Coordinates of C-alpha atoms and ligand atoms in Angstrom, one line a residue:
M1 CA 7.7 18.7 6.5
A2 CA 6.5 21.8 4.6
S3 CA 2.8 22.4 5.3
C4 CA 0.1 24.8 4.4
P5 CA -1.7 26.3 7.4
Y6 CA -5.0 26.4 5.5
L7 CA -5.2 22.7 4.8
N8 CA -6.1 19.9 7.1
S9 CA -3.2 17.6 7.6
S10 CA -5.4 14.7 6.6
T11 CA -6.0 16.3 3.2
M12 CA -2.3 16.6 2.5
L13 CA -1.5 13.1 3.6
S14 CA -4.4 11.3 1.8
K15 CA -3.5 12.1 -1.8
P16 CA 0.0 11.1 -2.7
K17 CA 0.4 12.0 -6.4
H18 CA 4.0 11.3 -6.7
P19 CA 5.4 7.9 -5.5
N20 CA 8.2 9.5 -3.7
A21 CA 6.2 12.2 -2.0
S22 CA 3.8 10.8 0.5
F23 CA 2.9 14.4 1.4
C24 CA 3.0 15.8 -2.1
L25 CA 1.0 19.1 -2.4
H26 CA 1.1 19.6 -6.1
E27 CA -2.6 19.0 -6.5
F28 CA -4.4 21.7 -4.7
P29 CA -7.8 20.3 -3.5
N30 CA -10.7 22.2 -5.0
P31 CA -13.7 22.3 -2.6
Q32 CA -16.1 22.6 -5.6
H33 CA -15.0 19.3 -6.9
S34 CA -14.4 17.2 -3.9
S35 CA -16.4 17.1 -0.7
S36 CA -13.8 15.0 0.9
S37 CA -11.0 17.5 0.3
S38 CA -11.9 19.5 3.4
L39 CA -10.3 22.9 3.6
S40 CA -10.1 24.4 7.1
F41 CA -10.8 28.1 6.6
S42 CA -11.2 30.3 9.6
A43 CA -14.2 32.2 8.2
S44 CA -16.9 31.5 5.7
P45 CA -17.6 34.7 3.5
V46 CA -16.6 34.4 -0.1
A47 CA -14.0 37.2 -0.1
T48 CA -12.3 35.6 2.9
V49 CA -12.4 32.2 1.3
S50 CA -10.9 33.5 -1.9
S51 CA -8.1 35.3 -0.1
A52 CA -7.4 32.3 2.0
R53 CA -7.3 30.1 -1.1
R54 CA -4.9 32.6 -2.7
R55 CA -2.6 32.6 0.3
C56 CA -2.9 28.9 0.4
R57 CA -2.0 28.6 -3.3
Q58 CA 1.1 30.8 -2.8
T59 CA 2.2 28.8 0.2
N60 CA 1.4 25.6 -1.7
R61 CA 3.5 26.8 -4.7
R62 CA 6.4 27.4 -2.4
S63 CA 5.9 24.1 -0.7
S64 CA 5.7 22.4 -4.1
L65 CA 9.0 23.9 -5.2
I66 CA 10.7 22.7 -2.0
L67 CA 9.2 19.3 -2.3
A68 CA 10.0 19.0 -5.9
S69 CA 13.6 19.7 -5.2
M70 CA 13.5 17.2 -2.3
D71 CA 11.9 14.6 -4.6
K72 CA 14.7 14.9 -7.1
S73 CA 17.1 13.6 -4.4
R74 CA 15.0 10.5 -4.0
E75 CA 15.2 7.4 -6.2
P76 CA 12.0 6.8 -8.2
L77 CA 10.2 3.5 -7.8
K78 CA 11.3 0.5 -9.9
I79 CA 8.8 -2.2 -10.0
M80 CA 8.5 -5.6 -11.8
I81 CA 5.2 -7.4 -12.3
S82 CA 5.0 -11.0 -13.3
G83 CA 2.5 -13.8 -13.6
A84 CA 1.1 -16.3 -16.1
P85 CA -0.5 -15.3 -19.3
A86 CA -3.8 -13.4 -18.5
S87 CA -3.0 -13.3 -14.8
G88 CA -3.9 -9.6 -15.0
K89 CA -0.5 -7.9 -15.3
G90 CA -1.7 -5.4 -18.0
T91 CA -4.9 -4.7 -16.1
Q92 CA -3.1 -4.0 -12.9
C93 CA -0.5 -1.9 -14.7
E94 CA -3.2 0.4 -15.9
L95 CA -4.3 1.0 -12.3
I96 CA -0.8 1.3 -10.9
T97 CA 0.3 3.8 -13.5
S98 CA -2.8 6.0 -13.1
K99 CA -2.1 6.3 -9.4
Y100 CA 1.7 6.3 -9.2
D101 CA 2.6 7.8 -12.6
L102 CA 5.3 5.2 -13.4
V103 CA 6.4 4.5 -16.9
H104 CA 4.8 1.2 -18.0
I105 CA 7.1 -0.9 -20.0
A106 CA 5.6 -4.2 -21.2
A107 CA 7.9 -6.5 -23.1
G108 CA 4.9 -8.0 -25.0
D109 CA 3.8 -4.5 -26.1
L110 CA 7.3 -3.6 -27.3
L111 CA 7.4 -6.8 -29.3
R112 CA 3.9 -6.4 -30.8
A113 CA 5.0 -2.8 -31.9
E114 CA 7.9 -4.4 -33.7
V115 CA 5.6 -7.0 -35.3
A116 CA 3.2 -4.2 -36.4
A117 CA 6.0 -2.2 -37.8
G118 CA 7.1 -5.2 -39.9
S119 CA 10.8 -4.8 -38.8
A120 CA 13.3 -7.6 -39.0
N121 CA 13.1 -8.1 -35.3
G122 CA 9.3 -8.1 -35.4
K123 CA 9.2 -10.7 -38.2
Q124 CA 11.5 -13.0 -36.2
A125 CA 9.7 -12.3 -32.9
K126 CA 6.3 -13.2 -34.4
E127 CA 7.5 -16.7 -35.2
Y128 CA 8.2 -17.3 -31.5
M129 CA 5.1 -15.5 -30.2
E130 CA 2.8 -17.6 -32.5
K131 CA 4.3 -20.7 -30.9
G132 CA 3.9 -19.3 -27.4
Q133 CA 7.7 -19.4 -26.9
L134 CA 10.1 -16.8 -25.5
V135 CA 11.5 -14.5 -28.1
P136 CA 15.3 -14.8 -28.1
D137 CA 17.2 -12.7 -25.7
E138 CA 19.2 -11.0 -28.6
I139 CA 15.9 -9.2 -29.5
V140 CA 14.2 -8.7 -26.1
V141 CA 17.0 -7.7 -23.8
M142 CA 18.3 -4.7 -25.7
M143 CA 14.7 -3.6 -26.5
V144 CA 13.8 -3.5 -22.8
K145 CA 17.2 -2.0 -21.8
D146 CA 16.7 0.8 -24.3
R147 CA 13.3 1.6 -23.0
L148 CA 14.4 1.5 -19.4
S149 CA 17.2 4.0 -20.2
Q150 CA 14.9 6.6 -21.7
P151 CA 14.7 9.9 -19.7
D152 CA 11.0 9.4 -18.7
S153 CA 11.8 6.0 -17.1
T154 CA 14.8 7.3 -15.3
E155 CA 13.0 10.4 -14.0
K156 CA 9.5 9.0 -13.1
G157 CA 10.4 5.4 -12.3
W158 CA 9.3 2.3 -14.1
L159 CA 6.9 -0.6 -14.0
L160 CA 8.3 -3.5 -15.9
D161 CA 5.6 -6.0 -17.1
G162 CA 6.5 -9.4 -18.4
Y163 CA 10.2 -9.1 -18.1
P164 CA 12.4 -10.9 -17.0
R165 CA 11.0 -14.3 -18.1
S166 CA 14.2 -16.3 -17.7
S167 CA 17.2 -16.2 -15.4
S168 CA 19.3 -15.0 -18.4
Q169 CA 17.1 -12.0 -18.8
A170 CA 17.2 -11.2 -15.1
T171 CA 21.0 -11.5 -15.1
A172 CA 21.3 -9.2 -18.1
L173 CA 19.1 -6.6 -16.5
Q174 CA 21.2 -6.7 -13.3
S175 CA 24.4 -6.4 -15.4
F176 CA 23.1 -3.2 -16.9
G177 CA 22.5 -1.8 -13.4
F178 CA 18.7 -2.1 -13.3
H179 CA 17.7 -3.3 -9.8
P180 CA 14.0 -3.4 -8.9
D181 CA 12.6 -2.4 -5.5
L182 CA 9.7 -4.8 -5.6
F183 CA 8.8 -7.9 -7.6
I184 CA 5.0 -8.5 -7.8
L185 CA 3.8 -12.0 -8.6
L186 CA 0.1 -12.4 -9.6
E187 CA -1.0 -16.0 -8.8
V188 CA -4.1 -17.3 -10.7
P189 CA -5.2 -20.9 -11.0
Q190 CA -4.7 -22.3 -14.5
E191 CA -8.4 -23.0 -15.3
I192 CA -9.3 -19.3 -14.9
L193 CA -6.5 -18.2 -17.2
V194 CA -7.8 -19.8 -20.4
D195 CA -11.2 -18.3 -19.9
R196 CA -9.6 -14.8 -19.4
V197 CA -7.5 -15.1 -22.6
V198 CA -10.3 -16.2 -24.9
G199 CA -12.6 -13.4 -23.7
R200 CA -9.9 -10.6 -23.7
R201 CA -10.4 -7.7 -26.1
L202 CA -8.3 -4.6 -26.7
D203 CA -9.3 -1.1 -27.5
P204 CA -6.9 0.1 -30.2
V205 CA -7.9 3.8 -29.5
T206 CA -7.3 4.0 -25.8
G207 CA -5.2 0.9 -25.3
R208 CA -7.6 -0.3 -22.6
I209 CA -8.0 -4.0 -21.8
Y210 CA -11.5 -5.5 -21.7
H211 CA -13.1 -8.9 -21.1
L212 CA -16.3 -9.8 -22.8
T213 CA -17.7 -11.1 -19.4
Y214 CA -15.6 -9.7 -16.6
S215 CA -14.8 -6.3 -17.9
P216 CA -17.2 -5.5 -20.8
P217 CA -16.8 -2.3 -22.9
E218 CA -18.8 0.7 -21.6
N219 CA -20.8 1.3 -24.8
E220 CA -21.5 0.1 -28.3
E221 CA -19.1 2.4 -30.0
I222 CA -16.2 0.9 -28.0
A223 CA -17.5 -2.6 -28.4
A224 CA -17.5 -2.2 -32.2
R225 CA -13.8 -1.3 -32.5
L226 CA -12.4 -3.9 -30.0
T227 CA -9.7 -6.2 -31.4
Q228 CA -8.3 -9.6 -30.4
R229 CA -4.6 -10.5 -30.1
F230 CA -3.3 -13.0 -32.6
D231 CA -2.0 -15.3 -29.7
D232 CA -5.3 -15.2 -27.7
T233 CA -6.6 -18.6 -28.6
E234 CA -7.1 -21.5 -26.4
E235 CA -4.5 -23.5 -28.2
K236 CA -1.9 -20.8 -28.0
V237 CA -2.5 -19.9 -24.4
K238 CA -1.8 -23.5 -23.4
L239 CA 1.6 -23.2 -25.1
R240 CA 2.3 -19.9 -23.4
L241 CA 1.4 -21.4 -20.1
Q242 CA 3.8 -24.2 -20.7
T243 CA 6.6 -21.8 -21.4
H244 CA 5.7 -19.8 -18.3
N245 CA 5.7 -22.8 -16.0
Q246 CA 9.1 -23.9 -17.3
N247 CA 10.7 -20.6 -16.4
V248 CA 8.9 -19.0 -13.5
E249 CA 10.8 -20.7 -10.7
S250 CA 14.2 -19.7 -12.0
V251 CA 13.1 -16.1 -12.2
L252 CA 11.4 -16.1 -8.8
S253 CA 14.5 -17.5 -7.1
M254 CA 16.4 -14.4 -8.2
F255 CA 14.0 -11.9 -6.6
E256 CA 12.8 -13.9 -3.6
D257 CA 13.8 -11.3 -1.0
I258 CA 11.7 -8.5 -2.7
T259 CA 8.8 -10.6 -3.9
V260 CA 5.1 -9.9 -3.0
K261 CA 2.7 -12.6 -4.0
V262 CA -0.9 -11.5 -4.7
D263 CA -3.9 -13.6 -5.4
G264 CA -4.8 -12.5 -8.9
S265 CA -8.0 -14.5 -9.1
L266 CA -9.8 -11.9 -7.0
P267 CA -11.8 -9.0 -8.6
K268 CA -9.4 -6.5 -10.1
E269 CA -10.1 -3.7 -7.6
V270 CA -9.3 -6.1 -4.7
V271 CA -6.1 -7.2 -6.4
F272 CA -5.1 -3.5 -6.9
A273 CA -5.8 -2.7 -3.2
K274 CA -3.3 -5.3 -2.2
I275 CA -0.7 -4.0 -4.7
D276 CA -1.4 -0.4 -3.6
S277 CA -0.8 -1.3 0.0
A278 CA 2.5 -3.0 -0.9
L279 CA 3.6 0.1 -2.9
S280 CA 2.6 2.5 -0.1
N281 CA 4.7 0.5 2.4
L282 CA 7.6 0.6 0.0
I283 CA 7.3 4.4 -0.5
H284 CA 7.3 4.9 3.3
Q285 CA 10.4 2.7 3.6
K286 CA 12.2 4.5 0.9
N287 CA 11.3 7.9 2.4
A288 CA 12.1 6.9 6.0
P289 CA 15.2 8.6 7.5
I290 CA 18.2 6.4 7.3
G291 CA 18.2 3.8 10.1
T292 CA 14.4 3.7 10.6
A293 CA 13.4 2.0 7.3
A294 CA 13.1 -1.5 8.8
A295 CA 10.9 -0.3 11.7
Ligands
LIG301 P1 2.6 -10.8 -23.2 O1 2.0 -9.8 -24.0 O2 3.4 -10.3 -22.1 O3 1.6 -11.8 -22.8 P2 1.4 -12.7 -21.5 O4 2.5 -12.7 -20.5 O5 0.9 -14.0 -22.0 O6 0.3 -11.9 -20.6 P3 -1.0 -11.3 -21.2 O7 -0.7 -10.0 -21.8 O8 -1.6 -12.3 -22.0 O9 -1.8 -11.2 -19.9 P4 -1.9 -10.2 -18.7 O10 -1.3 -10.8 -17.5 O11 -1.3 -8.8 -19.1 O12 -3.4 -10.1 -18.4 P5 -4.5 -8.9 -18.7 O13 -4.4 -7.9 -17.8 O14 -4.5 -8.6 -20.2 O15 3.6 -11.7 -24.1 C1 3.2 -12.2 -25.3 C2 4.3 -13.0 -26.0 O16 5.4 -12.1 -26.2 C3 4.9 -14.1 -25.1 O17 4.1 -15.3 -25.3 C4 6.3 -14.3 -25.7 O18 6.2 -14.9 -26.9 C5 6.6 -12.8 -26.0 N1 7.3 -12.2 -24.8 C6 6.8 -11.3 -24.0 N2 7.7 -10.9 -23.1 C7 8.9 -11.7 -23.3 C8 10.1 -11.8 -22.7 N3 10.5 -11.1 -21.6 N4 11.0 -12.6 -23.3 C9 10.8 -13.3 -24.4 N5 9.6 -13.3 -25.0 C10 8.6 -12.4 -24.5 O19 -5.9 -9.7 -18.4 C11 -6.3 -10.8 -19.2 C12 -7.8 -10.8 -19.3 O20 -8.4 -11.0 -18.0 C13 -8.4 -9.4 -19.7 O21 -9.5 -9.6 -20.5 C14 -8.8 -8.8 -18.4 O22 -9.9 -7.9 -18.6 C15 -9.2 -10.0 -17.5 N6 -8.8 -9.7 -16.1 C16 -7.7 -9.2 -15.6 N7 -7.7 -9.2 -14.3 C17 -8.9 -9.7 -13.9 C18 -9.5 -10.0 -12.7 N8 -8.9 -9.7 -11.5 N9 -10.7 -10.6 -12.7 C19 -11.3 -11.0 -13.9 N10 -10.8 -10.7 -15.1 C20 -9.6 -10.1 -15.1

């Protein structure tokens, strides 16, 4: 492992910025910004500190180059997240992508973009979405496949949200050569889901997800611009739940060996801590030398 002699090993190991680099050094800790990023300089005068920081930056830059080239040889993370309507998939995806820098691909968002654009696919999709039914595979499968094939997804890794929702969608994905490392299932009791859907609001400017009770907007300006999804009514969410319940088992059975079930009824930070731990374990396994991954 490349290391900088001026940094504590704990500093280097505590901030993985890239999913495939548990010891990534790209972000140089700034002692002015973070008291926890402790730098172990040998002397305290300002000049000594600056020159130590300069040397450290140079060493760091070299280390970054080495690690970046090592990272390229590693496969990026490929994660699926699933769960009933309003189980918290989108909320967790915001947290996961901000830490792990994966490309978030949400089938529902791709479809809503088509609806908003008024395309032929969008018009057809809306009919199904309004009834809480699955949009036909002819529309969804290629849409997701195309997004997964974009260079950013290939390079950074992906976080697929709300796909696959049927065994035919899962099979199609596999046939295109997309195999996830982990399948996260958020489990939330049904009675909580309706309440979450009805109170959900979206910020069209930042794309952030809010809830009028559980995650209210930070200020009046944001509150005034929040919008509601056309399928976020009690009547429609019940139909969406029915569709989910009809399909979930067939999808789960295809990913049993890589599934992590998480209690999604807990506060979002607690849910994220569990997912974060699963992802960290996965990264360690992927980075472990061949023959030691199962240890
Ligand atoms: P889609 O957009 O995927 O909707 P969904 O699956 O119903 O899921 P949601 O987006 O409603 O919920 P979420 O789990 O992301 O929850 P969120 O984080 O927002 O799909 C819409 C439609 O498109 C489908 O019905 C279908 O017609 C079609 N479609 C999509 N994918 C398809 C596919 N593969 N094939 C065919 N058709 C497809 O959270 C919800 C609320 O709860 C928020 O207000 C949030 O603030 C709050 N919240 C979240 N977590 C917590 C927590 N831990 N505690 C308290 N509140 C929380």
